[in-house]
Coordinates of C-alpha atoms and ligand atoms in Angstrom, one line a residue:
M139 CA 199.0 195.5 213.2
P140 CA 197.4 198.6 212.4
D141 CA 194.2 198.3 210.3
V142 CA 194.7 198.2 206.5
I143 CA 191.3 199.5 204.7
D144 CA 191.1 199.8 200.9
A145 CA 192.1 202.7 198.9
S146 CA 189.5 202.8 196.8
D147 CA 186.5 203.2 198.5
R148 CA 186.6 207.2 198.9
S149 CA 185.8 207.5 203.0
A150 CA 189.0 205.2 203.4
V151 CA 190.3 209.2 202.4
V152 CA 188.3 211.1 203.9
R153 CA 188.9 209.3 207.3
A154 CA 192.6 209.0 206.2
A155 CA 192.7 212.4 206.2
E156 CA 191.2 213.5 209.1
L157 CA 193.5 211.0 211.3
I158 CA 196.7 213.1 209.2
L159 CA 195.3 216.6 210.2
D160 CA 194.6 215.2 213.9
G161 CA 198.0 214.3 214.0
G162 CA 197.9 211.1 213.6
I163 CA 200.3 208.8 210.7
V164 CA 198.4 207.0 207.7
A165 CA 200.5 205.0 205.7
F166 CA 199.2 205.6 201.9
P167 CA 200.5 204.2 198.8
T168 CA 202.2 206.3 196.6
E169 CA 204.1 204.5 192.6
T170 CA 207.2 203.9 194.0
V171 CA 207.0 202.8 197.6
Y172 CA 204.5 203.3 200.3
G173 CA 204.9 205.7 202.3
L174 CA 204.4 207.1 206.6
G175 CA 201.7 209.8 205.9
A176 CA 202.5 212.8 209.7
L177 CA 200.9 216.2 208.8
A178 CA 205.1 217.8 207.7
S179 CA 203.9 221.1 209.9
S180 CA 203.5 219.4 213.1
D181 CA 206.9 218.5 215.2
R182 CA 204.5 215.9 217.8
A183 CA 203.3 214.4 214.6
I184 CA 206.7 213.7 213.1
G185 CA 208.3 213.0 216.0
R186 CA 205.9 210.2 216.7
V187 CA 207.2 209.2 212.3
Y188 CA 210.7 208.9 213.5
A189 CA 210.1 206.8 216.7
A190 CA 207.6 205.0 214.6
K191 CA 210.9 203.8 211.9
G192 CA 213.9 204.3 213.9
R193 CA 214.8 206.5 211.8
P194 CA 218.3 208.7 213.4
S195 CA 216.6 212.6 213.4
S196 CA 220.0 213.8 211.4
N197 CA 218.1 212.0 208.0
P198 CA 215.5 214.7 207.0
L199 CA 211.9 213.4 205.1
I200 CA 210.4 214.5 202.0
A201 CA 207.8 217.3 202.0
H202 CA 204.5 215.2 200.4
V203 CA 201.9 217.9 198.3
A204 CA 199.1 217.5 195.7
D205 CA 200.9 220.3 193.2
R206 CA 203.6 222.7 192.2
A207 CA 201.7 226.5 194.1
S208 CA 201.5 224.0 196.9
A209 CA 205.1 223.3 197.0
A210 CA 206.3 227.1 196.4
I211 CA 205.0 228.3 199.1
F212 CA 207.6 227.2 201.2
A213 CA 210.7 226.0 199.3
E214 CA 212.0 228.5 196.6
F215 CA 211.9 227.8 192.8
D216 CA 214.8 228.7 190.2
E217 CA 214.2 227.3 186.4
R218 CA 216.0 223.9 186.6
A219 CA 213.3 223.5 189.6
D220 CA 210.6 224.4 186.7
R221 CA 211.6 222.7 184.2
L222 CA 212.4 219.7 185.6
A223 CA 208.3 219.8 187.8
E224 CA 207.2 220.3 184.9
K225 CA 208.3 217.8 182.6
F226 CA 208.3 215.5 186.5
W227 CA 205.6 216.2 187.9
P228 CA 203.3 214.3 189.7
G229 CA 205.7 211.2 189.4
P230 CA 208.7 209.8 191.0
L231 CA 210.9 212.9 191.5
T232 CA 212.1 214.6 194.0
L233 CA 214.2 218.3 194.9
V234 CA 215.9 220.0 197.4
L235 CA 215.5 223.1 197.0
P236 CA 215.6 226.3 199.5
L237 CA 213.3 226.5 202.8
K238 CA 211.4 229.8 202.7
V239 CA 211.3 231.7 205.9
P240 CA 209.0 231.4 207.3
S241 CA 207.3 228.4 207.1
A242 CA 205.2 226.0 208.3
I243 CA 207.7 222.9 207.8
S244 CA 208.5 221.3 210.9
M245 CA 212.4 222.2 211.9
V246 CA 211.8 218.3 212.6
M247 CA 211.0 217.0 209.7
S248 CA 213.6 219.8 208.1
A249 CA 216.2 218.2 210.6
G250 CA 217.1 221.9 210.7
L251 CA 218.4 222.5 207.4
S252 CA 218.4 225.5 205.3
T253 CA 216.6 223.1 202.1
V254 CA 213.7 221.1 202.1
A255 CA 212.8 218.3 199.9
V256 CA 210.2 218.4 198.4
R257 CA 207.4 215.7 196.1
V258 CA 204.2 215.4 194.1
P259 CA 203.2 211.5 194.2
A260 CA 201.6 210.3 190.8
H261 CA 199.6 208.3 193.0
P262 CA 195.6 208.1 192.2
V263 CA 195.4 207.1 196.1
A264 CA 198.1 209.5 197.7
R265 CA 196.8 212.5 194.9
A266 CA 193.8 211.7 196.6
L267 CA 195.1 212.1 200.4
L268 CA 197.3 215.4 199.6
G269 CA 193.8 217.0 197.9
A270 CA 191.6 215.9 201.1
V271 CA 194.7 217.6 203.3
E272 CA 194.9 220.2 201.8
L273 CA 198.9 220.7 204.0
P274 CA 202.0 219.4 203.1
V275 CA 202.2 215.8 204.0
A276 CA 205.8 214.2 205.1
A277 CA 206.5 210.8 204.0
P278 CA 209.2 208.4 204.5
S279 CA 209.1 205.2 203.4
A280 CA 206.7 202.4 205.4
N281 CA 209.5 200.4 207.0
R282 CA 211.3 200.2 210.0
S283 CA 214.4 202.4 209.3
G284 CA 217.2 200.4 207.3
H285 CA 214.9 197.6 206.8
V286 CA 213.3 197.0 202.9
S287 CA 210.9 199.2 201.6
P288 CA 207.2 198.1 201.2
T289 CA 205.9 197.9 197.5
T290 CA 202.1 196.0 199.3
A291 CA 199.9 196.9 202.5
A292 CA 201.0 193.8 204.1
H293 CA 204.4 194.7 203.7
V294 CA 203.6 198.0 205.7
A295 CA 201.1 196.4 208.1
G296 CA 204.0 193.1 208.5
E297 CA 206.6 196.2 210.2
F298 CA 204.2 198.5 213.0
G299 CA 201.9 197.9 215.6
N300 CA 199.4 200.7 216.1
E301 CA 201.7 203.8 216.1
V302 CA 200.4 203.5 212.2
S303 CA 196.8 203.9 212.8
L304 CA 195.8 203.2 209.5
V305 CA 196.9 201.9 206.4
L306 CA 195.6 202.3 203.0
D307 CA 195.4 200.4 200.5
G308 CA 196.2 200.6 196.8
G309 CA 197.7 197.7 195.9
S310 CA 201.5 196.6 194.8
C311 CA 203.3 200.3 193.6
E312 CA 204.0 200.2 190.3
V313 CA 207.6 201.9 190.1
G314 CA 209.0 200.1 193.2
V315 CA 211.9 201.6 194.1
E316 CA 212.7 204.5 195.7
S317 CA 211.8 209.0 193.3
T318 CA 215.1 210.0 192.3
V319 CA 216.6 213.0 194.7
V320 CA 217.9 215.7 193.2
D321 CA 219.4 218.2 194.8
L322 CA 218.9 222.0 192.9
S323 CA 220.1 224.2 196.6
D324 CA 223.5 225.0 195.4
P325 CA 222.9 226.5 191.5
D326 CA 226.5 225.7 190.5
R327 CA 226.5 222.4 191.6
V328 CA 223.1 220.6 190.7
R329 CA 223.4 216.8 192.6
L330 CA 222.0 213.6 192.0
L331 CA 221.6 212.1 195.9
R332 CA 219.5 209.5 195.5
P333 CA 219.0 207.6 191.6
G334 CA 215.2 206.6 191.5
A335 CA 212.5 206.0 189.7
I336 CA 213.3 209.0 187.3
D337 CA 217.2 208.1 185.8
R338 CA 220.0 209.7 185.1
Q339 CA 219.6 210.0 181.0
A340 CA 215.7 211.5 181.3
L341 CA 217.3 214.5 183.7
E342 CA 220.2 215.4 182.1
R343 CA 218.7 215.6 178.8
L344 CA 216.7 218.7 180.8
I345 CA 219.2 220.2 182.8
G346 CA 222.3 219.4 182.0
P347 CA 225.3 216.7 184.3
L348 CA 224.4 216.1 187.0
C349 CA 227.2 216.2 190.5
A350 CA 227.8 212.8 193.3
P351 CA 226.9 214.0 196.1
A352 CA 229.3 216.4 198.5
A353 CA 231.2 213.6 200.5
D354 CA 230.9 216.4 203.5
G355 CA 227.2 217.7 202.7
P356 CA 224.4 218.4 205.3
V357 CA 222.7 215.0 204.9
R358 CA 224.4 211.9 204.9
A359 CA 223.0 211.5 201.3
P360 CA 220.9 208.6 200.3
G361 CA 223.3 208.4 198.0
M362 CA 226.3 207.3 200.6
M363 CA 227.2 204.1 201.0
L364 CA 225.5 203.3 204.2
R365 CA 222.9 200.0 205.5
H366 CA 220.0 200.3 203.3
Y367 CA 216.7 198.6 202.0
S368 CA 218.3 195.0 203.7
P369 CA 216.4 191.9 204.8
D370 CA 218.0 189.9 207.7
T371 CA 220.4 187.1 205.0
A372 CA 223.2 188.4 203.6
I373 CA 223.5 188.9 200.2
R374 CA 226.1 188.5 197.6
L375 CA 226.1 190.9 194.8
D376 CA 227.6 189.9 191.2
A377 CA 227.3 185.9 191.3
T378 CA 228.3 184.1 188.8
S379 CA 227.6 180.3 190.3
V380 CA 225.1 179.8 193.3
D381 CA 225.5 177.1 196.5
A382 CA 222.9 175.1 196.9
D383 CA 222.2 175.8 200.5
E384 CA 221.7 179.8 198.9
A385 CA 218.9 182.1 197.5
L386 CA 219.3 183.0 194.0
L387 CA 217.5 186.0 193.0
A388 CA 218.2 186.1 189.1
F389 CA 218.4 188.1 186.5
G390 CA 217.9 187.6 183.2
P391 CA 216.6 184.4 180.8
K392 CA 219.4 182.4 181.6
P393 CA 219.2 182.0 185.7
L394 CA 221.6 180.6 187.5
E395 CA 221.5 176.6 188.5
G396 CA 221.8 174.4 191.3
A397 CA 219.9 177.0 194.5
A398 CA 217.8 175.7 197.3
T399 CA 214.7 178.2 196.2
A400 CA 215.2 181.1 192.8
L401 CA 213.2 183.8 192.1
N402 CA 213.4 186.0 189.4
L403 CA 213.4 189.2 188.7
S404 CA 212.6 189.8 184.7
E405 CA 213.1 186.8 182.9
A406 CA 213.0 189.1 179.7
G407 CA 215.9 191.4 181.3
N408 CA 213.3 194.1 182.2
L409 CA 214.2 196.8 183.9
D410 CA 210.9 199.0 184.2
E411 CA 209.5 195.0 185.8
A412 CA 213.1 194.1 187.1
A413 CA 212.6 197.8 190.1
S414 CA 209.2 196.6 190.0
R415 CA 209.7 193.0 191.6
L416 CA 213.2 194.1 193.6
Y417 CA 211.5 194.8 197.1
G418 CA 208.9 192.0 197.5
M419 CA 210.9 188.7 196.1
M420 CA 213.5 190.4 198.2
R421 CA 211.3 190.1 201.9
Q422 CA 210.1 186.0 200.3
L423 CA 213.6 185.0 199.6
D424 CA 215.0 186.7 203.2
Q425 CA 211.9 184.2 204.7
S426 CA 213.6 181.2 202.7
R427 CA 216.1 180.7 205.2
A428 CA 218.6 180.0 202.8
R429 CA 222.1 180.6 204.1
C430 CA 222.6 183.6 202.3
I431 CA 220.9 186.1 198.8
A432 CA 222.8 185.2 196.1
V433 CA 222.3 188.4 193.2
M434 CA 223.4 188.1 189.8
P435 CA 224.0 191.2 188.3
V436 CA 221.9 193.7 186.5
P437 CA 222.4 196.4 183.9
A438 CA 223.6 199.8 185.3
H439 CA 222.3 202.0 182.7
G440 CA 217.8 203.4 182.8
L441 CA 216.5 202.1 185.8
G442 CA 219.6 199.9 186.2
E443 CA 221.6 202.5 188.3
A444 CA 218.7 202.8 190.9
I445 CA 218.7 198.7 191.4
N446 CA 222.1 198.2 191.6
D447 CA 222.2 201.0 194.4
R448 CA 219.5 198.9 196.8
L449 CA 221.4 196.0 196.3
R450 CA 224.2 198.0 197.3
R451 CA 223.1 199.2 200.3
A452 CA 220.9 196.2 201.1
A453 CA 224.9 194.1 200.9
I454 CA 226.3 195.7 203.2
A455 CA 226.7 194.1 206.2
D456 CA 227.6 197.0 209.2
G457 CA 224.4 197.3 210.4
K458 CA 226.1 200.7 212.5
A459 CA 224.6 203.3 210.1
S460 CA 222.2 202.5 208.6
A461 CA 219.4 206.2 207.0
A462 CA 215.8 205.2 205.9
Ligands
AMP103 P1 213.1 208.2 202.6 O1 211.5 209.4 203.0 O2 213.1 207.5 202.9 O3 212.3 208.2 200.8 O4 214.6 209.0 202.6 C1 214.1 210.2 201.9 C2 215.8 210.8 201.5 O5 215.3 212.7 201.0 C3 216.8 211.1 202.7 O6 217.1 210.2 202.7 C4 217.4 212.0 202.9 O7 218.2 212.1 202.9 C5 216.9 213.2 201.6 N1 216.4 214.8 202.0 C6 215.2 214.6 203.0 N2 215.4 216.0 203.3 C7 216.7 216.4 202.7 C8 217.0 217.6 202.5 N3 217.1 219.0 202.8 N4 218.4 217.6 201.6 C9 219.5 216.5 202.0 N5 218.7 215.2 201.7 C10 217.1 214.9 202.0
MG104 MG1 213.3 204.5 203.0

């Protein structure tokens, strides 16, 4: 298991930055989920991240930076990108933009594409780390490819051995689902590649309607129906009744009765609370040894679009095409 250290200690952040600059992998908290950080300019460091996750090399990583100015060194911003960055950065929004040429971004990280995904996270530990590294840091979710994303340091430590040098423990992630990914690389068609922590309505108010991911786009986009975010136990969606050998993932004030074990995403029916609890509860129910996890319906508005997206992909039975 990797070393886990308390991130509130400033020397921990300095040590983590040194490890990253040295080509190592450090897990750190963001407001969405924990990320597996490595130097975005180093083919070798990035190669280690793909290997540690078991992630297909065709699935590019997000470059994390301290501010918009650091992003503009390697990514081309147009007027809409500026508006989104101005409103939502720092925060859980990832922009896919044209990659400037030449750039220091590893071709391994960007999967050889002419675009790059970039984000400025808001979590104080992530900000301190990026400030100390002073270079872009690739940081995919700190889980093995296809598995449930981690929202605590303990989740991360349980997934990896010493291929991860260090885990910075910053407590539970507040948002709990991944960043929203918006592709602005085609000015005629701005696409929502992955619903996430910033909801569609908030984005559309600022830049107009968002298109679906292109079926034949350069990346099998994260919004596509690939198995992902999956516990080992089977998942049954939109449950209106539950069996005695099933575990229940409930939502709202009237949980179904009769399950072997049950957890409620939000008794109050609050979607923010449900998102923050989703992955932790999926992990807990996965350990209950129930035949199946039955999930009650979750409304589709606001953060519900991201929650339903993750649940749908967690429920896909065929594990061949994962893309974490
Ligand atoms: P994760 O690293 O697990 O948070 O996932 C990041 C997501 O961003 C992946 O699913 C990628 O497919 C997506 N992504 C990263 N770079 C690009 C890009 N240049 N074009 C489209 N999608 C991208
Ligand atoms: Mg992931």
